[in-house]
Short mmCIF file of C-alpha atoms in Angstrom, two decimals:
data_model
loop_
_atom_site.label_atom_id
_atom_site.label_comp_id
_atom_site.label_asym_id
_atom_site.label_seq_id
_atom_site.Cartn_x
_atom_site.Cartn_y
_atom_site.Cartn_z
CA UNK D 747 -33.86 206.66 113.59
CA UNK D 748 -31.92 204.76 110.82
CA UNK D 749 -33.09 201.86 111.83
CA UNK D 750 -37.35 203.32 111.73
CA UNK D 751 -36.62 204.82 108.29
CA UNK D 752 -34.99 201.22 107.11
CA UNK D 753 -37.85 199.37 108.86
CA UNK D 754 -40.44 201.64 107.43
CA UNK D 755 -39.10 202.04 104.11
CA UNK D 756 -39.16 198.80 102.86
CA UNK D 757 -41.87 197.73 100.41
CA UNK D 758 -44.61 195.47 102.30
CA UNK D 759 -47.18 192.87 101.51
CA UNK D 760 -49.97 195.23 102.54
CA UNK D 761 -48.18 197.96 100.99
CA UNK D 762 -48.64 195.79 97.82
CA UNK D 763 -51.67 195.22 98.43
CA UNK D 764 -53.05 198.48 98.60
CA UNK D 765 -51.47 199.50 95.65
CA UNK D 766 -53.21 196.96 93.16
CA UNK D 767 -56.48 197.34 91.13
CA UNK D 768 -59.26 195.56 93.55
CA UNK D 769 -60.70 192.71 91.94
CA UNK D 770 -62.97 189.66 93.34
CA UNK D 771 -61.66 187.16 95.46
CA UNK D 772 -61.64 183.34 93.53
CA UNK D 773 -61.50 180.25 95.26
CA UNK D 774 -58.41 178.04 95.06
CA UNK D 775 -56.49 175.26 96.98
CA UNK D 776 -52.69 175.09 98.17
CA UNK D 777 -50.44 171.84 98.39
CA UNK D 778 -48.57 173.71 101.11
CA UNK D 779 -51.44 175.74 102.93
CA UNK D 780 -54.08 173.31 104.08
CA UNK D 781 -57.13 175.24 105.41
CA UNK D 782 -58.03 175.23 109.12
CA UNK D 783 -60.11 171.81 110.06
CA UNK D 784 -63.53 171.97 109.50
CA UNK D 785 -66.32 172.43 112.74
CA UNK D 786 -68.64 169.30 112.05
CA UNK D 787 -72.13 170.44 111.18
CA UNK D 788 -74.45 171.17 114.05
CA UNK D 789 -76.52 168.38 112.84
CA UNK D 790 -80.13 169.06 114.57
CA UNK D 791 -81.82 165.94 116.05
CA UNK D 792 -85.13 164.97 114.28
CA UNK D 793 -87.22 162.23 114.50
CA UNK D 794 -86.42 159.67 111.86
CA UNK D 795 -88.50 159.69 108.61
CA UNK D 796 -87.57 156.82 105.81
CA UNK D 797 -85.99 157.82 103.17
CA UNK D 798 -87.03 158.87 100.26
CA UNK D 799 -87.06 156.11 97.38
CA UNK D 800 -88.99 158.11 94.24
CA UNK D 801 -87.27 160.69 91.90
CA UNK D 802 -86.42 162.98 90.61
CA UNK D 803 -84.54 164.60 93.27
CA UNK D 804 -82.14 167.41 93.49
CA UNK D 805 -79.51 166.65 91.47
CA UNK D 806 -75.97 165.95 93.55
CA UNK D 807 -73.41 168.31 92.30
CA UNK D 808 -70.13 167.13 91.14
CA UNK D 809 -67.19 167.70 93.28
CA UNK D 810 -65.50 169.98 90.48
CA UNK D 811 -63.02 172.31 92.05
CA UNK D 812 -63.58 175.70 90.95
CA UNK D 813 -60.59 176.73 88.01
CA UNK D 814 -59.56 180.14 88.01
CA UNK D 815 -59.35 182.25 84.61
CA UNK D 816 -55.80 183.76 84.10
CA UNK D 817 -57.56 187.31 83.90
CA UNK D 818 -58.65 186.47 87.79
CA UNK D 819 -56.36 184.27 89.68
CA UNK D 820 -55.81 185.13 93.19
CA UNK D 821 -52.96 187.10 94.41
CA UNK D 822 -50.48 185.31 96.19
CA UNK D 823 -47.89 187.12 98.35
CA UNK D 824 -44.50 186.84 98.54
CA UNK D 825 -44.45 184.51 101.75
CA UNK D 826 -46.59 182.26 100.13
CA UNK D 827 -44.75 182.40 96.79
CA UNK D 828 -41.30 181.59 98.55
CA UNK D 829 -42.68 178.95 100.42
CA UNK D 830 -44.62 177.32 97.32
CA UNK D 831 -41.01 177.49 95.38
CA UNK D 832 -39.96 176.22 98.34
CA UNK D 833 -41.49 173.11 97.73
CA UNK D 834 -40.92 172.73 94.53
CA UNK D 835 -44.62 173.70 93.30
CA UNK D 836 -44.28 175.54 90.27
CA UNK D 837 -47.13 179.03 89.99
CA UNK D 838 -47.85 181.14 87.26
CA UNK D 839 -49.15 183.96 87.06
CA UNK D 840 -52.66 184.30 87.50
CA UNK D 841 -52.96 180.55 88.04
CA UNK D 842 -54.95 178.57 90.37
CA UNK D 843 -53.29 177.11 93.26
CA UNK D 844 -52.10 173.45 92.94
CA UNK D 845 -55.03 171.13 93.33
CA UNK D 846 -55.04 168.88 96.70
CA UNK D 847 -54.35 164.98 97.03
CA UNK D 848 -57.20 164.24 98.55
CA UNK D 849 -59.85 165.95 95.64
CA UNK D 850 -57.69 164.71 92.98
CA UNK D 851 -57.77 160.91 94.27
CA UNK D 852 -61.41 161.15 95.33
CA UNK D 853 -63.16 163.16 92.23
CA UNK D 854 -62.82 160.18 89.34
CA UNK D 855 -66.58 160.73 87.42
CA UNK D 856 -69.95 161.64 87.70
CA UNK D 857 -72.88 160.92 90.73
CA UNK D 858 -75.72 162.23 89.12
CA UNK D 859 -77.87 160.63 86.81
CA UNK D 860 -78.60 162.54 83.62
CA UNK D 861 -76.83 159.71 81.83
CA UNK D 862 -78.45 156.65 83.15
CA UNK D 863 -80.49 154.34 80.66
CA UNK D 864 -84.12 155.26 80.51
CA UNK D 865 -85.75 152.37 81.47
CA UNK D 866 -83.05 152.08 84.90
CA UNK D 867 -84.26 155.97 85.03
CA UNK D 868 -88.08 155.33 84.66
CA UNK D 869 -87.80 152.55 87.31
CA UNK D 870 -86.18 155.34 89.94
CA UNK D 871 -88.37 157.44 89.69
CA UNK D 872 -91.65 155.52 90.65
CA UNK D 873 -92.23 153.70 93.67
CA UNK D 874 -92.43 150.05 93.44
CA UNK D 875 -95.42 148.34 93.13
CA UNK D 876 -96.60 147.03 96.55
CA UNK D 877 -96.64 143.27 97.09
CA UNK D 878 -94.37 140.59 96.12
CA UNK D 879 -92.07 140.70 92.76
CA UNK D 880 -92.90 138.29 90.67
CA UNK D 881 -89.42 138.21 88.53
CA UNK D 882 -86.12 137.47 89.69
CA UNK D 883 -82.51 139.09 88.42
CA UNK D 884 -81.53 136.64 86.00
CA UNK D 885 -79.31 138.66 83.56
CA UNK D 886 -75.79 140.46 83.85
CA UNK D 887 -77.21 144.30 83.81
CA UNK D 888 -72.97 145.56 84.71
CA UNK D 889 -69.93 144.81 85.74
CA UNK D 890 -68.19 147.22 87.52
CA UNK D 891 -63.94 146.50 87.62
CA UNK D 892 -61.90 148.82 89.65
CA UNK D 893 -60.73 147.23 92.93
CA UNK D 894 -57.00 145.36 93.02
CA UNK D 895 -57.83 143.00 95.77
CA UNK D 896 -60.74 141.11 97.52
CA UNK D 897 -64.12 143.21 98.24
CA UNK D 898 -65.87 142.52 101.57
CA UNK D 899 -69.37 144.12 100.68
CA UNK D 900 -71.56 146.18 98.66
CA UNK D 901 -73.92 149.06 100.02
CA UNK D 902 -76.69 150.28 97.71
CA UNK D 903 -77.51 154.38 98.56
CA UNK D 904 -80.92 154.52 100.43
CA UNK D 905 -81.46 157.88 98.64
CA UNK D 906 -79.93 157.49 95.28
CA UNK D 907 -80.97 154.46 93.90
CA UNK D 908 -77.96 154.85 90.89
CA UNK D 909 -74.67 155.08 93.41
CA UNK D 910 -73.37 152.01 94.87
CA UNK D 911 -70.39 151.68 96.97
CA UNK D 912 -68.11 148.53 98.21
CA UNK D 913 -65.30 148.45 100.57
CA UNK D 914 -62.17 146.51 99.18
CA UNK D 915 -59.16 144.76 100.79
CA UNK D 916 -57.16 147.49 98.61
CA UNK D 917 -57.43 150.36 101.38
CA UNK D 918 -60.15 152.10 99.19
CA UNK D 919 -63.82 152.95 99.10
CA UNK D 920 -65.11 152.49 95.51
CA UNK D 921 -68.86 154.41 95.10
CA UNK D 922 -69.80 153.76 91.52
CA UNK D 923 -72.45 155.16 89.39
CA UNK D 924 -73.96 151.83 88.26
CA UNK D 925 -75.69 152.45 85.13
CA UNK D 926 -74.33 155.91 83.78
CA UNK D 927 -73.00 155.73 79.43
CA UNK D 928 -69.91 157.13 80.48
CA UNK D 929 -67.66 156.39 83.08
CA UNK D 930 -69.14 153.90 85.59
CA UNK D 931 -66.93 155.17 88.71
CA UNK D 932 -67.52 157.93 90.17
CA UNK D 933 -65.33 158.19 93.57
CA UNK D 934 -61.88 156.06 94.36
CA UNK D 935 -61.58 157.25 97.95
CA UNK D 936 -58.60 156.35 99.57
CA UNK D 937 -58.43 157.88 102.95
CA UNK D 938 -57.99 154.18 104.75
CA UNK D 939 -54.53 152.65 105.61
CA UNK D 940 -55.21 149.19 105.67
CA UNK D 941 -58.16 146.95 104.56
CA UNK D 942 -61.42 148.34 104.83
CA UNK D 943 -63.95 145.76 106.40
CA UNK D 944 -67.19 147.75 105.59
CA UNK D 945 -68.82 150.21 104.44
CA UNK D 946 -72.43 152.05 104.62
CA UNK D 947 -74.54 154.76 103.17
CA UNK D 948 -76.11 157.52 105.75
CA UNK D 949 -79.77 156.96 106.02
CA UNK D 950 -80.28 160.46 104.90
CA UNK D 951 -77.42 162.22 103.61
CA UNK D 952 -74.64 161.79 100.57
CA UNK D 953 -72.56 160.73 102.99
CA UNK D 954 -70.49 157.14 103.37
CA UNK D 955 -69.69 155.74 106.92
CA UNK D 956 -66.39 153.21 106.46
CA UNK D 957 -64.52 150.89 109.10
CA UNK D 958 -61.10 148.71 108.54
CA UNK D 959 -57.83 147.61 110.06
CA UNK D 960 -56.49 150.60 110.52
CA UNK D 961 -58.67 151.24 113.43
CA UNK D 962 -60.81 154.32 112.46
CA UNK D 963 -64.02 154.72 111.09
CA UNK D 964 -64.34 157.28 108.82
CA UNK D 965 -67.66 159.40 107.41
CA UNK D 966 -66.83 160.87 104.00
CA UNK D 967 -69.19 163.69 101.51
CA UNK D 968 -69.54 161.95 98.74
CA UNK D 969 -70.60 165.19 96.61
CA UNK D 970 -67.20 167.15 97.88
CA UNK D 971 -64.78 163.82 98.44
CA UNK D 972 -63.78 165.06 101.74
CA UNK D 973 -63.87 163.32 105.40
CA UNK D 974 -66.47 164.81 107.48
CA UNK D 975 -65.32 163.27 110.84
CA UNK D 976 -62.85 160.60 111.81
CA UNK D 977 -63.64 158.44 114.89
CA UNK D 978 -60.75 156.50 116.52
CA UNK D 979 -60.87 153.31 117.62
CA UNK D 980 -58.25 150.81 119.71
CA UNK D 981 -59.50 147.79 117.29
CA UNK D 982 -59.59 147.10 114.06
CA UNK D 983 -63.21 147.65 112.56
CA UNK D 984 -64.46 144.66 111.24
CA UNK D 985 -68.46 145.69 110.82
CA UNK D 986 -70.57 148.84 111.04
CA UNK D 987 -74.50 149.69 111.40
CA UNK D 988 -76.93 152.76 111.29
CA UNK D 989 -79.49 152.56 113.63
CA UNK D 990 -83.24 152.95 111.22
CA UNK D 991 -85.10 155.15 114.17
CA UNK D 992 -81.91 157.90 114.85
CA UNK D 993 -79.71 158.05 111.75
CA UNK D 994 -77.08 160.08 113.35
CA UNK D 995 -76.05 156.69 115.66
CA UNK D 996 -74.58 154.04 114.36
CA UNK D 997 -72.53 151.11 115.88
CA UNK D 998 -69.42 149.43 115.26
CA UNK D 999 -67.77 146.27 116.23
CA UNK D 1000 -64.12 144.98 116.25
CA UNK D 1001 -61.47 142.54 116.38
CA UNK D 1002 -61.28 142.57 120.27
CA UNK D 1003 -65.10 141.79 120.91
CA UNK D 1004 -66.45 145.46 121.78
CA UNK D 1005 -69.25 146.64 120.51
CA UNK D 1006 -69.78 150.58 120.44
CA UNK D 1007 -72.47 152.94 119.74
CA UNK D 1008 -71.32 156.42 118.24
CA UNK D 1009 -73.40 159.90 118.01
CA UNK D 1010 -72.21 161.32 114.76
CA UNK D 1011 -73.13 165.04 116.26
CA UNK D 1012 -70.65 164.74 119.22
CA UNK D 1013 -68.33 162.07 117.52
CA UNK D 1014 -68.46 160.34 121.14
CA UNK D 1015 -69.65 156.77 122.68
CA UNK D 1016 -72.66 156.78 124.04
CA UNK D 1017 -72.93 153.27 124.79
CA UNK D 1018 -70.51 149.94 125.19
CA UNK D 1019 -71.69 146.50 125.20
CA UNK D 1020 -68.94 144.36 127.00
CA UNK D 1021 -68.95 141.04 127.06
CA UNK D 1022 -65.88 139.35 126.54
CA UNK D 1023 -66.40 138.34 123.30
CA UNK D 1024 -63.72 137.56 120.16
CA UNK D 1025 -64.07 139.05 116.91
CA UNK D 1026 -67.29 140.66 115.46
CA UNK D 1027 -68.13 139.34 112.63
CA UNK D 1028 -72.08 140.80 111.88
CA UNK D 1029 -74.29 142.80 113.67
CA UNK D 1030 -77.92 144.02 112.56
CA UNK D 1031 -80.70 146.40 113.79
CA UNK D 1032 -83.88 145.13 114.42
CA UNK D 1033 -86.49 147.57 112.43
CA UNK D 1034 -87.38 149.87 115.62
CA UNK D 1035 -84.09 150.30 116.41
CA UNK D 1036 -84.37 149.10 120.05
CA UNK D 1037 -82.68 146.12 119.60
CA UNK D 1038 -79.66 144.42 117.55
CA UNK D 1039 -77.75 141.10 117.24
CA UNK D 1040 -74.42 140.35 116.82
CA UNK D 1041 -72.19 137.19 115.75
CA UNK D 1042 -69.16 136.57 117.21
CA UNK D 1043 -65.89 134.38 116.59
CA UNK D 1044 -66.20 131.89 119.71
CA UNK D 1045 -62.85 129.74 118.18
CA UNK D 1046 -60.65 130.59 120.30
CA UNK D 1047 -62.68 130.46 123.90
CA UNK D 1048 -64.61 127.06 122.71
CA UNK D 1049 -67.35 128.64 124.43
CA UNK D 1050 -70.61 128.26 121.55
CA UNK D 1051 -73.37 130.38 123.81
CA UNK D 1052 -72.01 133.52 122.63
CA UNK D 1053 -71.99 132.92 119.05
CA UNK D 1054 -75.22 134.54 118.43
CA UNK D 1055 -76.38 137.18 121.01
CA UNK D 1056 -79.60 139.27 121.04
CA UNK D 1057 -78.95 142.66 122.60
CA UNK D 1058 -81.03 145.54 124.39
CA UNK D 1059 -79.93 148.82 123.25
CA UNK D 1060 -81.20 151.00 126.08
CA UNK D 1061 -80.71 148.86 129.00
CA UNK D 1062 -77.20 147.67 127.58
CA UNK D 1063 -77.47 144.15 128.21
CA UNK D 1064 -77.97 140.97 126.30
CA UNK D 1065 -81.22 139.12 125.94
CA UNK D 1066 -80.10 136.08 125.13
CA UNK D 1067 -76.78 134.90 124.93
CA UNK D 1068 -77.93 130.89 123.94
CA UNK D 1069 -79.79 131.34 120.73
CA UNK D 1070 -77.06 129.62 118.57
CA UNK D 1071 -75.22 127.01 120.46
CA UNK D 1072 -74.16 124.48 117.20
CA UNK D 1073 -70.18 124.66 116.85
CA UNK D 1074 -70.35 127.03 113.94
CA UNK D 1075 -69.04 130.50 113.25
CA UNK D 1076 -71.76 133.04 111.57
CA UNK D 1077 -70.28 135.27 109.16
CA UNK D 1078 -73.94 137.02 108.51
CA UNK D 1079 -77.15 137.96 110.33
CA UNK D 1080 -79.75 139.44 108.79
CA UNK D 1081 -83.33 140.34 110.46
CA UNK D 1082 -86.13 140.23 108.41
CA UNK D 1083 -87.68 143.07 106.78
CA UNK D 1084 -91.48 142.52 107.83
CA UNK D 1085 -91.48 139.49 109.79
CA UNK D 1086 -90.47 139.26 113.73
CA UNK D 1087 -87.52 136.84 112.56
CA UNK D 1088 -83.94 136.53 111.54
CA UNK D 1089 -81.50 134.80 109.74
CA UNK D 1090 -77.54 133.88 110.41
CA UNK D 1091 -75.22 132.12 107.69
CA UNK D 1092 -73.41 129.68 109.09
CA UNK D 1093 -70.18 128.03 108.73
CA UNK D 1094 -71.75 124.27 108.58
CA UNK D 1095 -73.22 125.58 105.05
CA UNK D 1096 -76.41 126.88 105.92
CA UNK D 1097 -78.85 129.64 106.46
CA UNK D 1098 -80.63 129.30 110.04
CA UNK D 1099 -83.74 130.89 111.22
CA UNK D 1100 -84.83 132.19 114.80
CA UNK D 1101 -88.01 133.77 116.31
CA UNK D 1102 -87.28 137.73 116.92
CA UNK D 1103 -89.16 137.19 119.95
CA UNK D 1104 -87.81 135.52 123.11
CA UNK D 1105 -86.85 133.11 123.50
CA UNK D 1106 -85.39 133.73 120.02
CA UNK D 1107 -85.94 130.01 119.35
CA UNK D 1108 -83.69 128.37 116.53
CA UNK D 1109 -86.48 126.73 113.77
CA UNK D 1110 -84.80 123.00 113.61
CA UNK D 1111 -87.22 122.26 110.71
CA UNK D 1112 -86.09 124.95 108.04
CA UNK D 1113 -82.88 125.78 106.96
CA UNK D 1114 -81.77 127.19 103.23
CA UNK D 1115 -79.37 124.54 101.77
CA UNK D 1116 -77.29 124.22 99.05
CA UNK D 1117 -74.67 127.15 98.91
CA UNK D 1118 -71.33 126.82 100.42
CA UNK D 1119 -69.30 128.86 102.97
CA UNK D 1120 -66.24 127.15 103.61
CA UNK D 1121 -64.84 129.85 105.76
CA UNK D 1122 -65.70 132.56 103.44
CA UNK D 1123 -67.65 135.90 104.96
CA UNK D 1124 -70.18 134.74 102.81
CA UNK D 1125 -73.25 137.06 103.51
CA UNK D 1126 -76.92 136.98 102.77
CA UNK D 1127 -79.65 139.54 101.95
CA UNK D 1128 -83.06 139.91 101.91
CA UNK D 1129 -85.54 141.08 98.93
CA UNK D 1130 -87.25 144.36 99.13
CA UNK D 1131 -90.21 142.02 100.68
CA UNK D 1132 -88.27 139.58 102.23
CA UNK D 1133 -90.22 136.45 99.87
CA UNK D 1134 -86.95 135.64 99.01
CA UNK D 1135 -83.26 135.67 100.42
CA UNK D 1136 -80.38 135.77 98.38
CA UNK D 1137 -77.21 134.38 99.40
CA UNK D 1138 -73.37 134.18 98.12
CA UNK D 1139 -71.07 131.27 97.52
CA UNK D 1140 -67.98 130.18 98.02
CA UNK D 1141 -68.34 128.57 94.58
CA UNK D 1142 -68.79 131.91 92.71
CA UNK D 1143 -72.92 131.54 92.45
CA UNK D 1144 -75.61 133.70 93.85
CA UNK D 1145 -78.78 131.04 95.39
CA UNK D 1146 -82.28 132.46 95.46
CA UNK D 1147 -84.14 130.72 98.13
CA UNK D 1148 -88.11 131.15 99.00
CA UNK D 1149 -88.65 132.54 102.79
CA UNK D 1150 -91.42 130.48 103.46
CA UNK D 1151 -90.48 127.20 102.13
CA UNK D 1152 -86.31 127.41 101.92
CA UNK D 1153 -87.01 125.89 98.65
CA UNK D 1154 -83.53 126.78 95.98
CA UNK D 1155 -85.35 129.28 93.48
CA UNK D 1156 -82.24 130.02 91.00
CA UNK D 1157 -78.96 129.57 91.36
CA UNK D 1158 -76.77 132.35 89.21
CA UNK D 1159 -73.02 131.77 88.24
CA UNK D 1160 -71.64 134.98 88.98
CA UNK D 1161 -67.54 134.82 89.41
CA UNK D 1162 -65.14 132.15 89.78
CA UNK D 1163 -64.04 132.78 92.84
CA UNK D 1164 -66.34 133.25 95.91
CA UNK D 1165 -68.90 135.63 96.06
CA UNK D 1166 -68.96 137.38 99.50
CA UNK D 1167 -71.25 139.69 99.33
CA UNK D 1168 -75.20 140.11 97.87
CA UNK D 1169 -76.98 143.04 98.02
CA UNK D 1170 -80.82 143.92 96.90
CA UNK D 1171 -81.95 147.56 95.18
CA UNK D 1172 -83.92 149.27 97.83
CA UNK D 1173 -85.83 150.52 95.21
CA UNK D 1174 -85.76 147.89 92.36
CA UNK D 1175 -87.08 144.82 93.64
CA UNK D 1176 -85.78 142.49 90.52
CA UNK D 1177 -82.25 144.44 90.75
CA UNK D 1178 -79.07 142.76 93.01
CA UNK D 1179 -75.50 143.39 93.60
CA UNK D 1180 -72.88 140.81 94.04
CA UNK D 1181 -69.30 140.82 94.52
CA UNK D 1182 -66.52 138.72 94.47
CA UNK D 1183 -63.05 137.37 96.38
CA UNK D 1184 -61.28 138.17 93.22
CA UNK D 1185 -62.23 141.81 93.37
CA UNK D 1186 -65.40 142.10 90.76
CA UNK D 1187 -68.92 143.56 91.50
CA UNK D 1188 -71.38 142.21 89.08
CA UNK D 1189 -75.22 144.13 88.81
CA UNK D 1190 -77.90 141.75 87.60
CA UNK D 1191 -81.47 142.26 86.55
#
C-alpha cells in the first residue's frame, strides 16, 4: 500500500497537463526529437501533359519555419526538457524549439518572383513567339557566385522559368533565383556526401532529382528544403534523366556501366539495361520517351562499338550498339528537339551528328568545329528550336553554331577556365546559362 500511495502520489506529466489553461497547439522543431519519416506521396499516375511555360502562376511559398510568440510556445514536458538540457540545447520559456540542420542549411533566400526585373518578368509570363529567334545572348545578364569547387551542370526549372539549379563538386545543390534585387540564392542544399555529378528539375513539380559519388540519388522539395525520397545505389551516379511521356520515371547511370530506370511512386527498378559497359558519361530521352542513348567510357576495354548505344526502353535491349565507332570518348549527347536526329560531343573536338532513325547513321559531311574538349565534360545544348546549338569550351568560351549549316555563329568569352556546362531558357529563347571548372555560373542575354 505504501508503495500505491508513493506511486500514485507523485506529480505526473498528464497530471500537469490537465492542470494548465488549454491553449492552441503551435508548430515547432526539436534538435533532439526528429519526427517519424515521412510516407512518400501516393503520387497518382496521369498521362503526361508539358509543362506549363506562361505566368503568372501560384506563387511558391518560402520555406519559413513557423516562429512561435512567447505568449504561445508549446509546452514541453519534463522528459523532453531533461533530455534537451541533456544535450546541451538551451529552452526558454515559451520559446520555439531549436530549429533543424537540415532547414537552416537549405532555407538561404527567396523562390518566388515578386522581385524579378520587369522586363525578365514580362518575358515569363508570355509564351514565346513561335518560329525561330532571331537574336542571340550576347550580354552578361548575372553572375551567380556561391559554389567552392568545380560545377558539372546547370538545370533551368521547366515550370519556373526564374529558379535555376547546378550541381557542384562541393557536395551541394545550389538552386538560385536568377534575376531577383535581393539575394540571388535561394537554396544551398547539402544533403550529398561527396561530389554531386548531376542534377534535374521534375517535369512537373518543385522538386530537384540529384545523383553523385556517394552513391544515392536524392529527390528534394524545393519549397520546404527537405528530401522527399532517397534511392540507393551500389555506384556512384555520374548522370540522371526524366523520361518526357511519364515524369514519375527517370533513369540513372553510373560508374560501373548500369543503367537503371526508377518509379519515383514505389522508389523501385523497374528496368536494367546490362551490358557490360564502363562509366556513363550521358544519356538522353528521345522526345516520346520510348527510346534513349547513352555514351559510355570504352578506355579501358579498347572496345569503340559501345561508345554510343541507341536503346529500346520497353523491350530492354539495344538498337544499335555501332553508331559511333571513331576512338573518342563522348562526354554529351543531346537529341534534337524537333528533328529525328542527335548530337554527341566528342573528345577529338567536335560535335557529331546521327540519323534518329536506324541505322542511326553518323553524317561524315557535317560536324560543328572550333571549340575544344580536351578531356573536359564539356556539354552541349540545344535552342528552344534547335536552329542553333550551343556548346562549352575548354578555353572558357561559349560557340553558337547554326544546325543546318555547322557554320560558328558567335563565340562568347565566358570564364577563364573551362566552361562545362550550357544550358538554354525553356522559356526565353535569347536567354543561356553557362558554368564554369572554376566554380562560376554566368546568365547571358
Amino acid at each position: 500500500m505504501d508503495l500505491l500511495s508513493a506511486a500514485y502520489g507523485a506529480t505526473s506529466d498528464d497530471e500537469d497537463a490537465a492542470d494548465r489553461p488549454f491553449s492552441m497547439p503551435v508548430a515547432t522543431r526539436s534538435a533532439s526529437f526528429s519526427p517519424p519519416p515521412m510516407k512518400p506521396p501516393r503520387w497518382e499516375s496521369h498521362p503526361y501533359l508539358p509543362p506549363t511555360h506562361c505566368f503568372p502562376q501560384p506563387p511558391l511559398p518560402d520555406a519559413a519555419l513557423p516562429l512561435a510568440s512567447p505568449s504561445s510556445g508549446r509546452y514541453i514536458s519534463k522528459r523532453e526538457r531533461a533530455l534537451l538540457a541533456s544535450s546541451g540545447a538551451h529552452i526558454e520559456s515559451g520559446s520555439s524549439l531549436p530549429l533543424t540542420r537540415v532547414d537552416f542549411e537549405s532555407a538561404v533566400g527567396s523562390i518566388t518572383y515578386p522581385n524579378l526585373r520587369a522586363d525578365i518578368l514580362h518575358s515569363l509570363r508570355c509564351q514565346p513567339k513561335p518560329g525561330p529567334s532571331t537574336s542571340f545572348p550576347l550580354r552578361l545578364s548575372v553572375c551567380l557566385k556561391g559554389h567552392t569547387k568545380a560545377i558539372n551542370c546547370v538545370d533551368w526549372s521547366p515550370t519556373h522559368g526564374h529558379l535555376l539549379a547546378s550541381a557542384g563538386m562541393d557536395h551541394t545543390v545550389h538552386v538560385w533565383n536568377v534575376w531577383d534585387k535581393g539575394n540571388t540564392t535561394a537554396r544551398v542544399l547539402k544533403h550529398h556526401t561527396a561530389a554531386v555529378k548531376d542534377v534535374r528539375w521534375s517535369l512537373h513539380r518543385p522538386f530537384l532529382l540529384s545523383g553523385g559519388l556517394d552513391c544515392s540519388l536524392q529527390l528534394v522539395d524545393v519549397v520546404e528544403g527537405k528530401v522527399m525520397e532517397v534511392f540507393k545505389e551500389d555506384q556512384a551516379v555520374e548522370v540522371i534523366k526524366f523520361n518526357p511521356s511519364n515524369p514519375d520515371l527517370f533513369l540513372s547511370g553510373g560508374s560501373k556501366g548500369s543503367l537503371k530506370l526508377w518509379d519515383i511512386r514505389c522508389g523501385l527498378v523497374t528496368k536494367e539495361f546490362q551490358r557490360s559497359l564502363g562509366t556513363i558519361l550521358d544519356i538522353d530521352f528521345s522526345a516520346d520517351g520510348r527510346q534513349f542513348i547513352s555514351s559510355t567510357d570504352t578506355t579501358r576495354s579498347n572496345i569503340s562499338e559501345n561508345t554510343i548505344i541507341v536503346w529500346d526502353v520497353l523491350r530492354q535491349v539495344p538498337l544499335s550498339n555501332q553508331v559511333y565507332t571513331e576512338a573518342f570518348t563522348c562526354p554529351c549527347v543531346r537529341y534534337h528537339p524537333r528533328e529525328a536526329s542527335f548530337v554527341a560531343q566528342s573528345n577529338g573536338n567536335y560535335i557529331a551528328i546521327f540519323s534518329a532513325r536506324p541505322p542511326f547513321k553518323l553524317n561524315k559531311y557535317t560536324r560543328f568545329e572550333g571549340h575544344g574538349v580536351w578531356g573536359f565534360p564539356v556539354k552541349c545544348s540545344f535552342s528552344l528550336g534547335g536552329r542553333e546549338l550551343a556548346s562549352g569550351s575548354s578555353d572558357g568560351s561559349i560557340y553558337f553554331y547554326d544546325y543546318r549549316s555547322a557554320r560558328l555563329l558567335r563565340k562568347i568569352e565566358a570564364f577563364k577556365e573551362a566552361c562545362t556546362d550550357v544550358a538554354y531558357h525553356p522559356v526565353m529563347p535569347n536567354v543561356i546559362a553557362a558554368c564554369s571548372w572554376a566554380g562560376e555560373i554566368s546568365v547571358f542575354e
